[in-house]
């Protein structure tokens, strides 16, 4: 196996583990598939893995986690317009696995251009280089330049000009060269 | 009243503050680290903002991140809870500069109380009893004998440069003073290159007793009773009670008058706690002041009927003390709190992980303050406190019996907790008799070993 | 004190009694049906005995099974809780014959109070105000006019043989009496073959107010304050409060004196509740007496600091009232209870099944009495009450705000509950103003429909 | 596998999970399918079934039930000797599926013989008939004859003379003829 294949295999194994598949066969010539789910908790999962699972896919948990319901209830119960103004965003992106997502390293307000009315630093379709300024995040009256950490094409912007962003929130998606 | 408050904390105290805000009709903003995305303070706040990675220094202690969050959420005020940024005068200053009300005392007062020797002198000036001691360095054996005479035996000699017990001697009689003085002096000189010694009154079996105070922003200060916090392990409180069996109503009234005077002098504002040591004769000596809400504030709430966190918020909103505490403080019954930590109950090693079952006790006279739940995760990055179990009864006996049955019914699976330790303490005769001091846990562990 | 007590009940009240026993150092024996094998009252009792199949008639109401269990477990006493066997005088008699103390009044008193008309007469003799009415059947129109004059308008005519509203007329003036009398008479004769009518005072908007009493076995009776229970749906209480905003201290003292006299007369023992209707002018009329602990007893506990279930047990153990209630009763603050039922919050259909998530609120001033838990099962065989959510505050406003935030934080998944209904009631202006009566829920549902 | 195939696999697995399929085979050439449902709750179980499941095999529940732990805790926490005096017995038997178990229809005290000192009604190895008296359960001073409800050989007695028994507790095992 070459390293490329090794990587694919790794991903496949990760995927099967995540989905609690116990056995999996596949043939190509005229396709044969065989899937057998694991018996439940073959080994006690470690904390980090668990946290990841909880964070990424609560609905796939073997037992219904209290979390999503609590959240739903809180929203349902609260005062007239309880929609979290700021939260919610961070998990939404990352759908296309090939894209690199630039995330906000700080809490603050997102600005697309160096000053009001001037042209944005970047727009969809631009080719960007590592270190190129993509936007400004204002925090405590300080303007923080946010640099690109991958070279490639800007394919998506997740936030609006003037929008508040939290730590780790997705800002841009870059298709790496 | 404030329209919106940001809670710069996590865990049970963040949820406690959220509850107080909800009851006052104030919108709440939670901040959280990446490790706390699924924490209950995030779920139950009206808004939530991720402010950084798991490490406290990068999130909950990150002043620019907290202030930025407050600004983008457009809050009127920040409640700091306890620990973290709560006694950070610089943070309070940045809040002020950012036009956000810090729910606590002004930074100047926090700073004064944070410098122990200055706080001591300020209290001394206001005639609050402080632990008697030599003023500055002892010059000679004779000097030492004189100080000891005026302080009263036993006394303790300490190295000015010292720490860790070296250069330290307990002196019980004038006869043994000279030789112990020389020994301490020599040891200090060898250990620290400086033989300077000072002297303090030595309390063999001190109790830790603290007084809760409230102060409005109009110059009014009020003491709302004391808490007994002598059950400690390595200076970490495990169990707290209110009232203290050692404090008579006369003492309570006296201390209240003294604290009113002294804290009005220093311009104290908001909630605070004044800590004292009590000697074997029941005399109290000021140690230090905590300029925030305490972990153990619920026992005071249980016996007074006050809501101290709501009081904090209303004070920060300019309310007058006379509108918050409308009737004379009356201590009703007895309350005890057990701190339930995510720790091994014997080895005290932290026990992070996923909670698989979580059944909290309820019923008459039982209060639980927690932000944990079944399927919740205790991250390894923070304080190990996961719940406070508080009982209230008509007297200490009833409060203890309630605690015993509540501890029996408190089920946490998936991680270790100190619940089994508490169960054993509540079976301990010395504890039940109330005849303890800050050395209780050492004796308790000895007894446990012997069993 | 008893050595061992059997709890002849299930659900939250069984757990409540177990808690009281544990706090008194009494061993507990749970009984359970096959459907309740995994119920918490079974888990937390020291011993547990299966007494029959799921149907109550075959298990919890099966007197021989309960008594057998008590005998083989060798208990000193049985606590019946509420409902089930609690007001069954025959059961109390069998207990007596079996030399097991029944924790409640003697069977003779239970029997007397169980016969409504006898109870009414007994109370009337002791000058407890009862709802005025004609004594026996009305003979004629003139007779009716005379009775109505002495009772005071409005009055209601009811068919002696009747029910279901037929032969019933509300009369507001003497002018309309003759025609309404004739109409009711004809209707009753047609419907029941018997035209006899009697008359009672008619209360348009009655409140349901009840007084908690304690009586020892030495002839001492004490009223410990009232509860407001007007929020009902089809005569099922949904929300209860203490104190009632309508009862002044003067009325409270007056009723206390009257109840002391009347219940000492009938030889009452243990805990009991005397139910009254209150008319629009604030006058109280006796309806009936419940000779057991009530579902809503916690609101009285919250404002008085008493433990009523412990009081029951101690009374049954010959304790004197003066040793149980050592200080004059003092009402402190305000308490509200919401009954959380396993029912659809709009259709009120029972909702049995497995609970998948169960997160109860906690914190200052919040009490939860429940025997449910995450992964618990609500069987379809019994009462739908799964939890009582109780708050306490310095006044009604604070208690309501606490309840609102506690209801927001009460999470039950897997079954329907009345939590959403309660949330809406606590947003209702009429409820919040406290200006309600037993017809409140009808008006509330109308308003909800209109929204 | 390429990412396209990976995605298809993901969808398939999601579908199988939703339908609680435990095993799944497929061939293409002339199509063969094999589906095996998961062991856990193939259909939404009714309450009675649930109660039975909980009672008989808490450890096999998909999520760790709080019950066994609560129980353990209660026992661990309580006073010196908290072992339930009466309880515990009913679930222990039934191991041999071929045996018929006679259970106590009432709560009371088990007696093996009609009067103290006399011979027991039955002993291990006895052949018994339907309606034959096996023992007495005393409840509220009444002696209740317990009759056999199967014909066969007594192979086990679960309780001791004079022992208290609860409703549904196993008394005898009979190997039916």
PDB file of N, CA, C and O in Angstrom, chain C residues 371-432:
ATOM      1  N   UNK C 371     -40.074  11.140  42.274  1.00  0.00           N
ATOM      2  CA  UNK C 371     -39.460   9.820  42.314  1.00  0.00           C
ATOM      3  C   UNK C 371     -39.079   9.407  40.897  1.00  0.00           C
ATOM      4  O   UNK C 371     -38.874   8.240  40.624  1.00  0.00           O
ATOM      5  N   UNK C 372     -39.029  10.377  39.993  1.00  0.00           N
ATOM      6  CA  UNK C 372     -38.638  10.037  38.622  1.00  0.00           C
ATOM      7  C   UNK C 372     -37.175  10.365  38.367  1.00  0.00           C
ATOM      8  O   UNK C 372     -36.538  11.082  39.137  1.00  0.00           O
ATOM      9  N   UNK C 373     -36.656   9.848  37.237  1.00  0.00           N
ATOM     10  CA  UNK C 373     -35.240  10.028  36.913  1.00  0.00           C
ATOM     11  C   UNK C 373     -35.060   9.676  35.437  1.00  0.00           C
ATOM     12  O   UNK C 373     -35.959   9.095  34.820  1.00  0.00           O
ATOM     13  N   UNK C 374     -33.909  10.065  34.895  1.00  0.00           N
ATOM     14  CA  UNK C 374     -33.619   9.725  33.503  1.00  0.00           C
ATOM     15  C   UNK C 374     -33.612   8.208  33.369  1.00  0.00           C
ATOM     16  O   UNK C 374     -33.035   7.525  34.213  1.00  0.00           O
ATOM     17  N   UNK C 375     -34.280   7.680  32.365  1.00  0.00           N
ATOM     18  CA  UNK C 375     -34.407   6.239  32.134  1.00  0.00           C
ATOM     19  C   UNK C 375     -35.516   5.623  32.984  1.00  0.00           C
ATOM     20  O   UNK C 375     -35.737   4.425  32.928  1.00  0.00           O
ATOM     21  N   UNK C 376     -36.194   6.449  33.781  1.00  0.00           N
ATOM     22  CA  UNK C 376     -37.315   5.940  34.564  1.00  0.00           C
ATOM     23  C   UNK C 376     -38.530   5.700  33.673  1.00  0.00           C
ATOM     24  O   UNK C 376     -38.626   6.217  32.562  1.00  0.00           O
ATOM     25  N   UNK C 377     -39.460   4.900  34.166  1.00  0.00           N
ATOM     26  CA  UNK C 377     -40.651   4.576  33.391  1.00  0.00           C
ATOM     27  C   UNK C 377     -41.891   5.066  34.152  1.00  0.00           C
ATOM     28  O   UNK C 377     -41.991   4.877  35.356  1.00  0.00           O
ATOM     29  N   UNK C 378     -42.793   5.746  33.442  1.00  0.00           N
ATOM     30  CA  UNK C 378     -44.080   6.123  34.030  1.00  0.00           C
ATOM     31  C   UNK C 378     -45.087   5.057  33.624  1.00  0.00           C
ATOM     32  O   UNK C 378     -45.462   4.967  32.459  1.00  0.00           O
ATOM     33  N   UNK C 379     -45.518   4.212  34.576  1.00  0.00           N
ATOM     34  CA  UNK C 379     -46.450   3.138  34.206  1.00  0.00           C
ATOM     35  C   UNK C 379     -47.849   3.729  33.987  1.00  0.00           C
ATOM     36  O   UNK C 379     -48.160   4.774  34.540  1.00  0.00           O
ATOM     37  N   UNK C 380     -48.639   3.068  33.173  1.00  0.00           N
ATOM     38  CA  UNK C 380     -49.959   3.622  32.860  1.00  0.00           C
ATOM     39  C   UNK C 380     -51.005   3.349  33.934  1.00  0.00           C
ATOM     40  O   UNK C 380     -52.148   3.754  33.786  1.00  0.00           O
ATOM     41  N   UNK C 381     -50.609   2.702  35.023  1.00  0.00           N
ATOM     42  CA  UNK C 381     -51.616   2.209  35.965  1.00  0.00           C
ATOM     43  C   UNK C 381     -52.013   3.195  37.056  1.00  0.00           C
ATOM     44  O   UNK C 381     -52.988   2.995  37.745  1.00  0.00           O
ATOM     45  N   UNK C 382     -51.198   4.235  37.247  1.00  0.00           N
ATOM     46  CA  UNK C 382     -51.389   5.045  38.445  1.00  0.00           C
ATOM     47  C   UNK C 382     -51.594   6.516  38.107  1.00  0.00           C
ATOM     48  O   UNK C 382     -51.587   6.912  36.955  1.00  0.00           O
ATOM     49  N   UNK C 383     -51.766   7.285  39.175  1.00  0.00           N
ATOM     50  CA  UNK C 383     -51.793   8.737  39.156  1.00  0.00           C
ATOM     51  C   UNK C 383     -50.713   9.309  38.215  1.00  0.00           C
ATOM     52  O   UNK C 383     -49.617   8.788  38.121  1.00  0.00           O
ATOM     53  N   UNK C 384     -51.067  10.427  37.543  1.00  0.00           N
ATOM     54  CA  UNK C 384     -50.121  10.961  36.555  1.00  0.00           C
ATOM     55  C   UNK C 384     -49.109  11.940  37.147  1.00  0.00           C
ATOM     56  O   UNK C 384     -48.245  12.440  36.441  1.00  0.00           O
ATOM     57  N   UNK C 385     -49.197  12.210  38.446  1.00  0.00           N
ATOM     58  CA  UNK C 385     -48.247  13.146  39.060  1.00  0.00           C
ATOM     59  C   UNK C 385     -46.835  12.558  39.048  1.00  0.00           C
ATOM     60  O   UNK C 385     -46.598  11.508  39.631  1.00  0.00           O
ATOM     61  N   UNK C 386     -45.899  13.237  38.386  1.00  0.00           N
ATOM     62  CA  UNK C 386     -44.518  12.721  38.399  1.00  0.00           C
ATOM     63  C   UNK C 386     -43.559  13.607  39.171  1.00  0.00           C
ATOM     64  O   UNK C 386     -42.462  13.171  39.519  1.00  0.00           O
ATOM     65  N   UNK C 387     -43.931  14.843  39.420  1.00  0.00           N
ATOM     66  CA  UNK C 387     -43.032  15.722  40.178  1.00  0.00           C
ATOM     67  C   UNK C 387     -43.813  16.910  40.707  1.00  0.00           C
ATOM     68  O   UNK C 387     -44.792  17.337  40.106  1.00  0.00           O
ATOM     69  N   UNK C 388     -43.348  17.425  41.826  1.00  0.00           N
ATOM     70  CA  UNK C 388     -43.883  18.673  42.353  1.00  0.00           C
ATOM     71  C   UNK C 388     -42.737  19.670  42.351  1.00  0.00           C
ATOM     72  O   UNK C 388     -41.676  19.395  42.916  1.00  0.00           O
ATOM     73  N   UNK C 389     -42.965  20.776  41.668  1.00  0.00           N
ATOM     74  CA  UNK C 389     -41.943  21.819  41.609  1.00  0.00           C
ATOM     75  C   UNK C 389     -42.397  22.927  42.543  1.00  0.00           C
ATOM     76  O   UNK C 389     -43.481  23.495  42.353  1.00  0.00           O
ATOM     77  N   UNK C 390     -41.588  23.211  43.543  1.00  0.00           N
ATOM     78  CA  UNK C 390     -41.986  24.155  44.584  1.00  0.00           C
ATOM     79  C   UNK C 390     -40.945  25.278  44.657  1.00  0.00           C
ATOM     80  O   UNK C 390     -39.752  25.016  44.668  1.00  0.00           O
ATOM     81  N   UNK C 391     -41.417  26.521  44.690  1.00  0.00           N
ATOM     82  CA  UNK C 391     -40.477  27.622  44.899  1.00  0.00           C
ATOM     83  C   UNK C 391     -40.883  28.413  46.127  1.00  0.00           C
ATOM     84  O   UNK C 391     -42.033  28.383  46.556  1.00  0.00           O
ATOM     85  N   UNK C 392     -39.897  29.108  46.658  1.00  0.00           N
ATOM     86  CA  UNK C 392     -40.104  29.939  47.830  1.00  0.00           C
ATOM     87  C   UNK C 392     -39.390  31.256  47.584  1.00  0.00           C
ATOM     88  O   UNK C 392     -38.305  31.275  47.021  1.00  0.00           O
ATOM     89  N   UNK C 393     -40.028  32.355  47.948  1.00  0.00           N
ATOM     90  CA  UNK C 393     -39.393  33.666  47.780  1.00  0.00           C
ATOM     91  C   UNK C 393     -39.820  34.578  48.897  1.00  0.00           C
ATOM     92  O   UNK C 393     -40.698  34.232  49.693  1.00  0.00           O
ATOM     93  N   UNK C 394     -39.216  35.750  48.952  1.00  0.00           N
ATOM     94  CA  UNK C 394     -39.543  36.645  50.075  1.00  0.00           C
ATOM     95  C   UNK C 394     -40.971  37.158  49.958  1.00  0.00           C
ATOM     96  O   UNK C 394     -41.593  37.538  50.945  1.00  0.00           O
ATOM     97  N   UNK C 395     -41.517  37.159  48.728  1.00  0.00           N
ATOM     98  CA  UNK C 395     -42.917  37.525  48.527  1.00  0.00           C
ATOM     99  C   UNK C 395     -43.451  36.757  47.305  1.00  0.00           C
ATOM    100  O   UNK C 395     -42.703  36.011  46.667  1.00  0.00           O
ATOM    101  N   UNK C 396     -44.719  36.957  46.982  1.00  0.00           N
ATOM    102  CA  UNK C 396     -45.335  36.206  45.893  1.00  0.00           C
ATOM    103  C   UNK C 396     -44.626  36.488  44.565  1.00  0.00           C
ATOM    104  O   UNK C 396     -44.422  35.592  43.745  1.00  0.00           O
ATOM    105  N   UNK C 397     -44.243  37.732  44.359  1.00  0.00           N
ATOM    106  CA  UNK C 397     -43.570  38.116  43.130  1.00  0.00           C
ATOM    107  C   UNK C 397     -42.272  37.309  42.951  1.00  0.00           C
ATOM    108  O   UNK C 397     -42.030  36.742  41.880  1.00  0.00           O
ATOM    109  N   UNK C 398     -41.470  37.248  43.992  1.00  0.00           N
ATOM    110  CA  UNK C 398     -40.218  36.503  43.878  1.00  0.00           C
ATOM    111  C   UNK C 398     -40.483  35.015  43.673  1.00  0.00           C
ATOM    112  O   UNK C 398     -39.810  34.355  42.864  1.00  0.00           O
ATOM    113  N   UNK C 399     -41.464  34.475  44.387  1.00  0.00           N
ATOM    114  CA  UNK C 399     -41.796  33.051  44.224  1.00  0.00           C
ATOM    115  C   UNK C 399     -42.244  32.770  42.788  1.00  0.00           C
ATOM    116  O   UNK C 399     -41.907  31.731  42.204  1.00  0.00           O
ATOM    117  N   UNK C 400     -43.001  33.690  42.191  1.00  0.00           N
ATOM    118  CA  UNK C 400     -43.451  33.503  40.803  1.00  0.00           C
ATOM    119  C   UNK C 400     -42.284  33.594  39.819  1.00  0.00           C
ATOM    120  O   UNK C 400     -42.185  32.796  38.887  1.00  0.00           O
ATOM    121  N   UNK C 401     -41.401  34.565  40.029  1.00  0.00           N
ATOM    122  CA  UNK C 401     -40.248  34.710  39.119  1.00  0.00           C
ATOM    123  C   UNK C 401     -39.353  33.482  39.198  1.00  0.00           C
ATOM    124  O   UNK C 401     -38.820  33.012  38.193  1.00  0.00           O
ATOM    125  N   UNK C 402     -39.199  32.955  40.418  1.00  0.00           N
ATOM    126  CA  UNK C 402     -38.416  31.724  40.600  1.00  0.00           C
ATOM    127  C   UNK C 402     -39.060  30.575  39.843  1.00  0.00           C
ATOM    128  O   UNK C 402     -38.397  29.765  39.222  1.00  0.00           O
ATOM    129  N   UNK C 403     -40.401  30.499  39.963  1.00  0.00           N
ATOM    130  CA  UNK C 403     -41.103  29.402  39.306  1.00  0.00           C
ATOM    131  C   UNK C 403     -40.918  29.498  37.797  1.00  0.00           C
ATOM    132  O   UNK C 403     -40.683  28.494  37.127  1.00  0.00           O
ATOM    133  N   UNK C 404     -41.007  30.692  37.265  1.00  0.00           N
ATOM    134  CA  UNK C 404     -40.833  30.873  35.823  1.00  0.00           C
ATOM    135  C   UNK C 404     -39.470  30.356  35.380  1.00  0.00           C
ATOM    136  O   UNK C 404     -39.359  29.610  34.405  1.00  0.00           O
ATOM    137  N   UNK C 405     -38.434  30.751  36.093  1.00  0.00           N
ATOM    138  CA  UNK C 405     -37.100  30.329  35.648  1.00  0.00           C
ATOM    139  C   UNK C 405     -36.887  28.832  35.905  1.00  0.00           C
ATOM    140  O   UNK C 405     -36.224  28.147  35.129  1.00  0.00           O
ATOM    141  N   UNK C 406     -37.504  28.324  36.982  1.00  0.00           N
ATOM    142  CA  UNK C 406     -37.377  26.885  37.260  1.00  0.00           C
ATOM    143  C   UNK C 406     -38.105  26.073  36.192  1.00  0.00           C
ATOM    144  O   UNK C 406     -37.618  25.031  35.752  1.00  0.00           O
ATOM    145  N   UNK C 407     -39.268  26.555  35.760  1.00  0.00           N
ATOM    146  CA  UNK C 407     -40.005  25.842  34.706  1.00  0.00           C
ATOM    147  C   UNK C 407     -39.208  25.852  33.397  1.00  0.00           C
ATOM    148  O   UNK C 407     -39.215  24.880  32.645  1.00  0.00           O
ATOM    149  N   UNK C 408     -38.518  26.953  33.131  1.00  0.00           N
ATOM    150  CA  UNK C 408     -37.667  27.015  31.927  1.00  0.00           C
ATOM    151  C   UNK C 408     -36.572  25.972  31.963  1.00  0.00           C
ATOM    152  O   UNK C 408     -36.114  25.493  30.938  1.00  0.00           O
ATOM    153  N   UNK C 409     -36.103  25.668  33.188  1.00  0.00           N
ATOM    154  CA  UNK C 409     -34.950  24.777  33.331  1.00  0.00           C
ATOM    155  C   UNK C 409     -35.358  23.331  33.616  1.00  0.00           C
ATOM    156  O   UNK C 409     -34.500  22.489  33.856  1.00  0.00           O
ATOM    157  N   UNK C 410     -36.654  23.061  33.626  1.00  0.00           N
ATOM    158  CA  UNK C 410     -37.138  21.704  33.917  1.00  0.00           C
ATOM    159  C   UNK C 410     -37.266  20.961  32.587  1.00  0.00           C
ATOM    160  O   UNK C 410     -38.102  21.300  31.763  1.00  0.00           O
ATOM    161  N   UNK C 411     -36.435  19.977  32.399  1.00  0.00           N
ATOM    162  CA  UNK C 411     -36.399  19.255  31.129  1.00  0.00           C
ATOM    163  C   UNK C 411     -36.874  17.819  31.333  1.00  0.00           C
ATOM    164  O   UNK C 411     -36.295  17.087  32.129  1.00  0.00           O
ATOM    165  N   UNK C 412     -37.962  17.457  30.661  1.00  0.00           N
ATOM    166  CA  UNK C 412     -38.395  16.060  30.662  1.00  0.00           C
ATOM    167  C   UNK C 412     -38.599  15.655  29.208  1.00  0.00           C
ATOM    168  O   UNK C 412     -39.344  16.313  28.480  1.00  0.00           O
ATOM    169  N   UNK C 413     -37.922  14.603  28.788  1.00  0.00           N
ATOM    170  CA  UNK C 413     -38.101  14.124  27.415  1.00  0.00           C
ATOM    171  C   UNK C 413     -38.578  12.681  27.442  1.00  0.00           C
ATOM    172  O   UNK C 413     -38.342  11.960  28.390  1.00  0.00           O
ATOM    173  N   UNK C 414     -39.272  12.299  26.385  1.00  0.00           N
ATOM    174  CA  UNK C 414     -39.736  10.918  26.279  1.00  0.00           C
ATOM    175  C   UNK C 414     -41.223  10.785  26.560  1.00  0.00           C
ATOM    176  O   UNK C 414     -41.885   9.894  26.040  1.00  0.00           O
ATOM    177  N   UNK C 415     -41.741  11.653  27.408  1.00  0.00           N
ATOM    178  CA  UNK C 415     -43.174  11.689  27.692  1.00  0.00           C
ATOM    179  C   UNK C 415     -43.631  13.145  27.671  1.00  0.00           C
ATOM    180  O   UNK C 415     -42.809  14.049  27.751  1.00  0.00           O
ATOM    181  N   UNK C 416     -44.923  13.347  27.558  1.00  0.00           N
ATOM    182  CA  UNK C 416     -45.472  14.693  27.686  1.00  0.00           C
ATOM    183  C   UNK C 416     -45.646  15.035  29.158  1.00  0.00           C
ATOM    184  O   UNK C 416     -45.956  14.164  29.962  1.00  0.00           O
ATOM    185  N   UNK C 417     -45.487  16.310  29.496  1.00  0.00           N
ATOM    186  CA  UNK C 417     -45.786  16.746  30.857  1.00  0.00           C
ATOM    187  C   UNK C 417     -46.534  18.066  30.804  1.00  0.00           C
ATOM    188  O   UNK C 417     -46.602  18.717  29.765  1.00  0.00           O
ATOM    189  N   UNK C 418     -47.056  18.476  31.954  1.00  0.00           N
ATOM    190  CA  UNK C 418     -47.791  19.737  32.040  1.00  0.00           C
ATOM    191  C   UNK C 418     -46.861  20.945  32.229  1.00  0.00           C
ATOM    192  O   UNK C 418     -47.342  22.047  32.462  1.00  0.00           O
ATOM    193  N   UNK C 419     -45.551  20.740  32.135  1.00  0.00           N
ATOM    194  CA  UNK C 419     -44.621  21.872  32.306  1.00  0.00           C
ATOM    195  C   UNK C 419     -44.952  23.034  31.359  1.00  0.00           C
ATOM    196  O   UNK C 419     -45.017  24.187  31.793  1.00  0.00           O
ATOM    197  N   UNK C 420     -45.203  22.781  30.059  1.00  0.00           N
ATOM    198  CA  UNK C 420     -45.521  23.911  29.178  1.00  0.00           C
ATOM    199  C   UNK C 420     -46.807  24.645  29.583  1.00  0.00           C
ATOM    200  O   UNK C 420     -46.881  25.870  29.443  1.00  0.00           O
ATOM    201  N   UNK C 421     -47.790  23.903  30.090  1.00  0.00           N
ATOM    202  CA  UNK C 421     -49.022  24.546  30.584  1.00  0.00           C
ATOM    203  C   UNK C 421     -48.697  25.492  31.736  1.00  0.00           C
ATOM    204  O   UNK C 421     -49.151  26.634  31.772  1.00  0.00           O
ATOM    205  N   UNK C 422     -47.889  25.029  32.670  1.00  0.00           N
ATOM    206  CA  UNK C 422     -47.525  25.865  33.811  1.00  0.00           C
ATOM    207  C   UNK C 422     -46.790  27.120  33.351  1.00  0.00           C
ATOM    208  O   UNK C 422     -47.001  28.205  33.883  1.00  0.00           O
ATOM    209  N   UNK C 423     -45.913  26.961  32.371  1.00  0.00           N
ATOM    210  CA  UNK C 423     -45.188  28.141  31.864  1.00  0.00           C
ATOM    211  C   UNK C 423     -46.174  29.191  31.380  1.00  0.00           C
ATOM    212  O   UNK C 423     -46.006  30.381  31.634  1.00  0.00           O
ATOM    213  N   UNK C 424     -47.211  28.745  30.692  1.00  0.00           N
ATOM    214  CA  UNK C 424     -48.182  29.712  30.174  1.00  0.00           C
ATOM    215  C   UNK C 424     -48.999  30.333  31.307  1.00  0.00           C
ATOM    216  O   UNK C 424     -49.299  31.531  31.272  1.00  0.00           O
ATOM    217  N   UNK C 425     -49.355  29.543  32.305  1.00  0.00           N
ATOM    218  CA  UNK C 425     -50.120  30.100  33.431  1.00  0.00           C
ATOM    219  C   UNK C 425     -49.305  31.188  34.136  1.00  0.00           C
ATOM    220  O   UNK C 425     -49.839  32.227  34.517  1.00  0.00           O
ATOM    221  N   UNK C 426     -47.987  30.953  34.267  1.00  0.00           N
ATOM    222  CA  UNK C 426     -47.165  31.945  34.975  1.00  0.00           C
ATOM    223  C   UNK C 426     -46.914  33.198  34.137  1.00  0.00           C
ATOM    224  O   UNK C 426     -46.331  34.158  34.633  1.00  0.00           O
ATOM    225  N   UNK C 427     -47.329  33.180  32.882  1.00  0.00           N
ATOM    226  CA  UNK C 427     -47.284  34.405  32.074  1.00  0.00           C
ATOM    227  C   UNK C 427     -48.640  35.106  32.042  1.00  0.00           C
ATOM    228  O   UNK C 427     -48.775  36.175  31.449  1.00  0.00           O
ATOM    229  N   UNK C 428     -49.655  34.485  32.672  1.00  0.00           N
ATOM    230  CA  UNK C 428     -51.006  35.022  32.585  1.00  0.00           C
ATOM    231  C   UNK C 428     -51.206  36.163  33.585  1.00  0.00           C
ATOM    232  O   UNK C 428     -50.884  36.039  34.771  1.00  0.00           O
ATOM    233  N   UNK C 429     -51.756  37.251  33.096  1.00  0.00           N
ATOM    234  CA  UNK C 429     -51.890  38.445  33.939  1.00  0.00           C
ATOM    235  C   UNK C 429     -52.823  38.219  35.121  1.00  0.00           C
ATOM    236  O   UNK C 429     -52.559  38.666  36.232  1.00  0.00           O
ATOM    237  N   UNK C 430     -53.945  37.541  34.880  1.00  0.00           N
ATOM    238  CA  UNK C 430     -54.888  37.302  35.970  1.00  0.00           C
ATOM    239  C   UNK C 430     -54.238  36.475  37.074  1.00  0.00           C
ATOM    240  O   UNK C 430     -54.394  36.760  38.256  1.00  0.00           O
ATOM    241  N   UNK C 431     -53.496  35.452  36.645  1.00  0.00           N
ATOM    242  CA  UNK C 431     -52.819  34.628  37.643  1.00  0.00           C
ATOM    243  C   UNK C 431     -51.808  35.457  38.431  1.00  0.00           C
ATOM    244  O   UNK C 431     -51.737  35.405  39.648  1.00  0.00           O
ATOM    245  N   UNK C 432     -51.017  36.232  37.680  1.00  0.00           N
ATOM    246  CA  UNK C 432     -49.954  37.002  38.328  1.00  0.00           C
ATOM    247  C   UNK C 432     -50.536  38.022  39.318  1.00  0.00           C
ATOM    248  O   UNK C 432     -49.942  38.299  40.351  1.00  0.00           O
TER     249      UNK C 432
END
